[in-house]
PDB file of C-alpha atoms in Angstrom:
ATOM      1  CA  MET V 147      90.307-112.022 -37.677  1.00 90.00           C
ATOM      2  CA  THR V 148      87.114-111.354 -39.303  1.00 94.00           C
ATOM      3  CA  ILE V 149      85.861-112.796 -42.550  1.00 94.00           C
ATOM      4  CA  ASP V 150      82.770-111.157 -44.104  1.00 96.00           C
ATOM      5  CA  LEU V 151      80.700-113.801 -46.154  1.00 96.00           C
ATOM      6  CA  THR V 152      77.302-114.015 -47.350  1.00 95.00           C
ATOM      7  CA  ASN V 153      75.314-117.179 -46.436  1.00 94.00           C
ATOM      8  CA  GLY V 154      75.926-118.545 -49.993  1.00 96.00           C
ATOM      9  CA  GLU V 155      79.772-117.855 -49.784  1.00 97.00           C
ATOM     10  CA  PHE V 156      79.755-119.537 -46.347  1.00 97.00           C
ATOM     11  CA  ARG V 157      77.976-122.453 -47.841  1.00 96.00           C
ATOM     12  CA  SER V 158      80.703-122.700 -50.362  1.00 97.00           C
ATOM     13  CA  LEU V 159      83.391-122.631 -47.688  1.00 98.00           C
ATOM     14  CA  LEU V 160      81.783-125.419 -45.846  1.00 98.00           C
ATOM     15  CA  ASP V 161      81.952-127.430 -48.965  1.00 98.00           C
ATOM     16  CA  LEU V 162      85.740-126.541 -49.483  1.00 98.00           C
ATOM     17  CA  VAL V 163      86.459-127.338 -45.767  1.00 98.00           C
ATOM     18  CA  TYR V 164      84.826-130.682 -45.803  1.00 98.00           C
ATOM     19  CA  ILE V 165      86.339-131.618 -49.158  1.00 97.00           C
ATOM     20  CA  GLY V 166      89.847-130.627 -47.860  1.00 97.00           C
ATOM     21  CA  ASN V 167      89.456-132.600 -44.758  1.00 97.00           C
ATOM     22  CA  TRP V 168      88.151-135.533 -46.520  1.00 96.00           C
ATOM     23  CA  ILE V 169      91.070-135.629 -48.774  1.00 95.00           C
ATOM     24  CA  LEU V 170      93.560-135.265 -46.120  1.00 97.00           C
ATOM     25  CA  ASN V 171      92.095-137.573 -43.709  1.00 97.00           C
ATOM     26  CA  ALA V 172      89.624-140.012 -45.220  1.00 94.00           C
ATOM     27  CA  THR V 173      92.172-142.751 -45.750  1.00 95.00           C
ATOM     28  CA  ARG V 174      94.460-142.313 -42.554  1.00 97.00           C
ATOM     29  CA  GLY V 175      92.243-144.508 -40.257  1.00 95.00           C
ATOM     30  CA  ASN V 176      93.398-143.789 -36.610  1.00 96.00           C
ATOM     31  CA  ASP V 177      96.307-141.597 -37.848  1.00 97.00           C
ATOM     32  CA  ARG V 178      94.144-138.544 -38.692  1.00 97.00           C
ATOM     33  CA  ILE V 179      95.570-135.078 -38.909  1.00 98.00           C
ATOM     34  CA  GLU V 180      93.516-133.667 -35.935  1.00 97.00           C
ATOM     35  CA  GLU V 181      94.303-130.112 -36.615  1.00 98.00           C
ATOM     36  CA  TYR V 182      92.244-130.327 -39.726  1.00 98.00           C
ATOM     37  CA  ASP V 183      89.454-132.159 -37.875  1.00 97.00           C
ATOM     38  CA  ARG V 184      89.360-129.253 -35.287  1.00 97.00           C
ATOM     39  CA  VAL V 185      89.349-126.529 -38.079  1.00 98.00           C
ATOM     40  CA  GLU V 186      86.398-128.357 -39.732  1.00 98.00           C
ATOM     41  CA  SER V 187      84.584-128.624 -36.575  1.00 98.00           C
ATOM     42  CA  LYS V 188      85.148-124.766 -35.831  1.00 97.00           C
ATOM     43  CA  ILE V 189      83.978-123.752 -39.152  1.00 98.00           C
ATOM     44  CA  PHE V 190      80.915-126.011 -38.969  1.00 98.00           C
ATOM     45  CA  GLY V 191      80.163-124.833 -35.573  1.00 97.00           C
ATOM     46  CA  LEU V 192      79.636-121.457 -36.916  1.00 97.00           C
ATOM     47  CA  CYS V 193      76.306-122.662 -38.579  1.00 96.00           C
ATOM     48  CA  SER V 194      74.676-122.886 -35.333  1.00 94.00           C
ATOM     49  CA  GLY V 195      71.918-120.350 -35.035  1.00 93.00           C
ATOM     50  CA  THR V 196      72.131-119.286 -38.677  1.00 94.00           C
ATOM     51  CA  PRO V 197      69.967-120.412 -41.715  1.00 95.00           C
ATOM     52  CA  LEU V 198      72.733-123.049 -42.336  1.00 96.00           C
ATOM     53  CA  SER V 199      72.009-124.601 -38.871  1.00 96.00           C
ATOM     54  CA  ALA V 200      70.559-127.815 -40.416  1.00 96.00           C
ATOM     55  CA  LEU V 201      74.298-128.499 -41.858  1.00 97.00           C
ATOM     56  CA  VAL V 202      75.836-129.020 -38.418  1.00 97.00           C
ATOM     57  CA  GLU V 203      75.301-131.640 -35.624  1.00 97.00           C
ATOM     58  CA  HIS V 204      76.839-131.432 -32.074  1.00 96.00           C
ATOM     59  CA  ARG V 205      78.116-134.623 -30.370  1.00 95.00           C
ATOM     60  CA  LEU V 206      79.753-134.184 -26.893  1.00 95.00           C
ATOM     61  CA  GLY V 207      80.197-130.431 -27.651  1.00 92.00           C
ATOM     62  CA  VAL V 208      81.878-131.011 -30.881  1.00 95.00           C
ATOM     63  CA  ALA V 209      80.347-129.640 -34.292  1.00 97.00           C
ATOM     64  CA  PHE V 210      80.393-131.956 -37.137  1.00 95.00           C
ATOM     65  CA  PRO V 211      78.873-131.807 -40.696  1.00 97.00           C
ATOM     66  CA  SER V 212      75.229-133.133 -40.442  1.00 97.00           C
ATOM     67  CA  ARG V 213      73.671-135.990 -42.218  1.00 95.00           C
ATOM     68  CA  ALA V 214      71.937-133.398 -44.209  1.00 94.00           C
ATOM     69  CA  PHE V 215      75.079-131.849 -45.320  1.00 96.00           C
ATOM     70  CA  GLN V 216      76.707-135.077 -46.057  1.00 94.00           C
ATOM     71  CA  GLU V 217      73.701-136.353 -48.148  1.00 93.00           C
ATOM     72  CA  GLY V 218      73.365-133.030 -49.787  1.00 91.00           C
ATOM     73  CA  GLY V 219      75.611-133.928 -52.862  1.00 92.00           C
ATOM     74  CA  ILE V 220      79.003-133.337 -51.477  1.00 95.00           C
ATOM     75  CA  GLN V 221      79.771-136.972 -51.740  1.00 93.00           C
ATOM     76  CA  ASP V 222      78.919-136.700 -55.549  1.00 94.00           C
ATOM     77  CA  ALA V 223      81.648-134.050 -55.798  1.00 94.00           C
ATOM     78  CA  ILE V 224      84.172-136.144 -54.119  1.00 95.00           C
ATOM     79  CA  ALA V 225      83.327-139.223 -56.153  1.00 94.00           C
ATOM     80  CA  TYR V 226      83.727-137.247 -59.311  1.00 94.00           C
ATOM     81  CA  TYR V 227      87.101-136.056 -58.179  1.00 94.00           C
ATOM     82  CA  GLU V 228      88.126-139.459 -57.163  1.00 94.00           C
ATOM     83  CA  ASP V 229      87.061-140.925 -60.632  1.00 92.00           C
ATOM     84  CA  GLY V 230      89.185-138.294 -62.242  1.00 90.00           C
ATOM     85  CA  VAL V 231      92.122-138.796 -60.257  1.00 95.00           C
ATOM     86  CA  PHE V 232      91.827-142.533 -60.551  1.00 97.00           C
ATOM     87  CA  PHE V 233      91.998-142.704 -64.316  1.00 97.00           C
ATOM     88  CA  ASP V 234      94.658-140.071 -64.467  1.00 97.00           C
ATOM     89  CA  ILE V 235      96.878-142.163 -62.129  1.00 97.00           C
ATOM     90  CA  LEU V 236      96.173-145.284 -63.891  1.00 97.00           C
ATOM     91  CA  ALA V 237      96.767-143.913 -67.231  1.00 97.00           C
ATOM     92  CA  GLU V 238     100.126-142.537 -66.126  1.00 97.00           C
ATOM     93  CA  GLU V 239     101.160-145.580 -64.404  1.00 97.00           C
ATOM     94  CA  LEU V 240     100.276-147.914 -67.464  1.00 97.00           C
ATOM     95  CA  SER V 241     102.023-145.476 -69.911  1.00 98.00           C
ATOM     96  CA  LYS V 242     105.199-145.359 -67.632  1.00 98.00           C
ATOM     97  CA  ARG V 243     105.077-149.271 -67.483  1.00 97.00           C
ATOM     98  CA  ASP V 244     104.717-149.640 -71.270  1.00 97.00           C
ATOM     99  CA  MET V 245     107.751-147.179 -71.640  1.00 97.00           C
ATOM    100  CA  GLY V 246     109.927-149.507 -69.148  1.00 97.00           C
ATOM    101  CA  TYR V 247     109.593-147.067 -66.235  1.00 97.00           C
ATOM    102  CA  PRO V 248     112.173-144.442 -67.425  1.00 96.00           C
ATOM    103  CA  GLU V 249     112.719-141.404 -65.664  1.00 96.00           C
ATOM    104  CA  ILE V 250     110.471-138.613 -67.376  1.00 96.00           C
ATOM    105  CA  THR V 251     112.428-135.874 -69.048  1.00 96.00           C
ATOM    106  CA  GLY V 252     111.638-133.347 -71.666  1.00 96.00           C
ATOM    107  CA  GLU V 253     112.756-135.833 -74.226  1.00 97.00           C
ATOM    108  CA  ASN V 254     110.264-138.563 -73.358  1.00 97.00           C
ATOM    109  CA  TYR V 255     107.622-136.368 -72.067  1.00 97.00           C
ATOM    110  CA  ALA V 256     105.746-136.183 -75.309  1.00 97.00           C
ATOM    111  CA  GLU V 257     105.635-140.002 -75.628  1.00 97.00           C
ATOM    112  CA  LEU V 258     104.472-140.255 -72.035  1.00 98.00           C
ATOM    113  CA  THR V 259     101.424-137.789 -72.683  1.00 98.00           C
ATOM    114  CA  GLU V 260     100.609-139.588 -76.069  1.00 98.00           C
ATOM    115  CA  ARG V 261     100.420-142.796 -74.297  1.00 98.00           C
ATOM    116  CA  MET V 262      98.214-141.303 -71.564  1.00 98.00           C
ATOM    117  CA  GLU V 263      95.861-139.784 -73.797  1.00 98.00           C
ATOM    118  CA  LYS V 264      95.148-142.976 -75.513  1.00 98.00           C
ATOM    119  CA  TYR V 265      94.524-144.642 -72.158  1.00 97.00           C
ATOM    120  CA  LEU V 266      92.097-141.719 -71.154  1.00 97.00           C
ATOM    121  CA  ALA V 267      90.254-142.141 -74.297  1.00 98.00           C
ATOM    122  CA  GLU V 268      89.768-145.686 -73.607  1.00 97.00           C
ATOM    123  CA  PHE V 269      88.673-145.043 -70.018  1.00 97.00           C
ATOM    124  CA  ASN V 270      86.477-142.417 -71.152  1.00 96.00           C
ATOM    125  CA  ASP V 271      84.788-144.650 -73.610  1.00 97.00           C
ATOM    126  CA  ASN V 272      84.730-147.951 -71.477  1.00 97.00           C
ATOM    127  CA  GLY V 273      85.681-147.307 -68.089  1.00 95.00           C
ATOM    128  CA  VAL V 274      87.652-150.160 -66.669  1.00 94.00           C
ATOM    129  CA  GLU V 275      85.499-152.765 -68.754  1.00 95.00           C
ATOM    130  CA  ASN V 276      88.583-153.773 -70.920  1.00 95.00           C
ATOM    131  CA  VAL V 277      91.145-153.842 -68.124  1.00 93.00           C
ATOM    132  CA  SER V 278      92.322-157.042 -66.842  1.00 92.00           C
ATOM    133  CA  VAL V 279      95.239-158.505 -64.932  1.00 92.00           C
ATOM    134  CA  GLU V 280      96.813-161.853 -65.869  1.00 92.00           C
ATOM    135  CA  GLY V 281      96.348-164.597 -63.383  1.00 93.00           C
ATOM    136  CA  ILE V 282      93.069-163.226 -61.946  1.00 92.00           C
ATOM    137  CA  GLU V 283      89.725-164.582 -63.388  1.00 84.00           C
ATOM    138  CA  PRO V 284      86.846-162.218 -63.717  1.00 77.00           C
TER     139      PRO V 284
END
């Protein structure tokens, strides 16, 4: 298979591959999905000998995203995603709790989304500043 990409498009592909592997493997510890690590290594290995060679490092014959790549803003993109997902999940879980953990149906979906919107507005204004858990001192 051949894919014809400009350097800019290939740079974007590197971001997508890295972020995808991060999401799939970052929390897995020793139980990583090695197939995704291999694909990431293969794609980053294609940087060698190109204007993008600073984005790859090699250790023991394996290509890895370089420190320059990892410190070039990709972690900011991941953090932005994680913040959004965190607040969305928290808003949904708190809304379900407030409703007594019902099965979500067409009949109660509007109530769920209305509650979620209120939580999301609060989180947008104050982050977690006003969130507390009974029994745990700040």
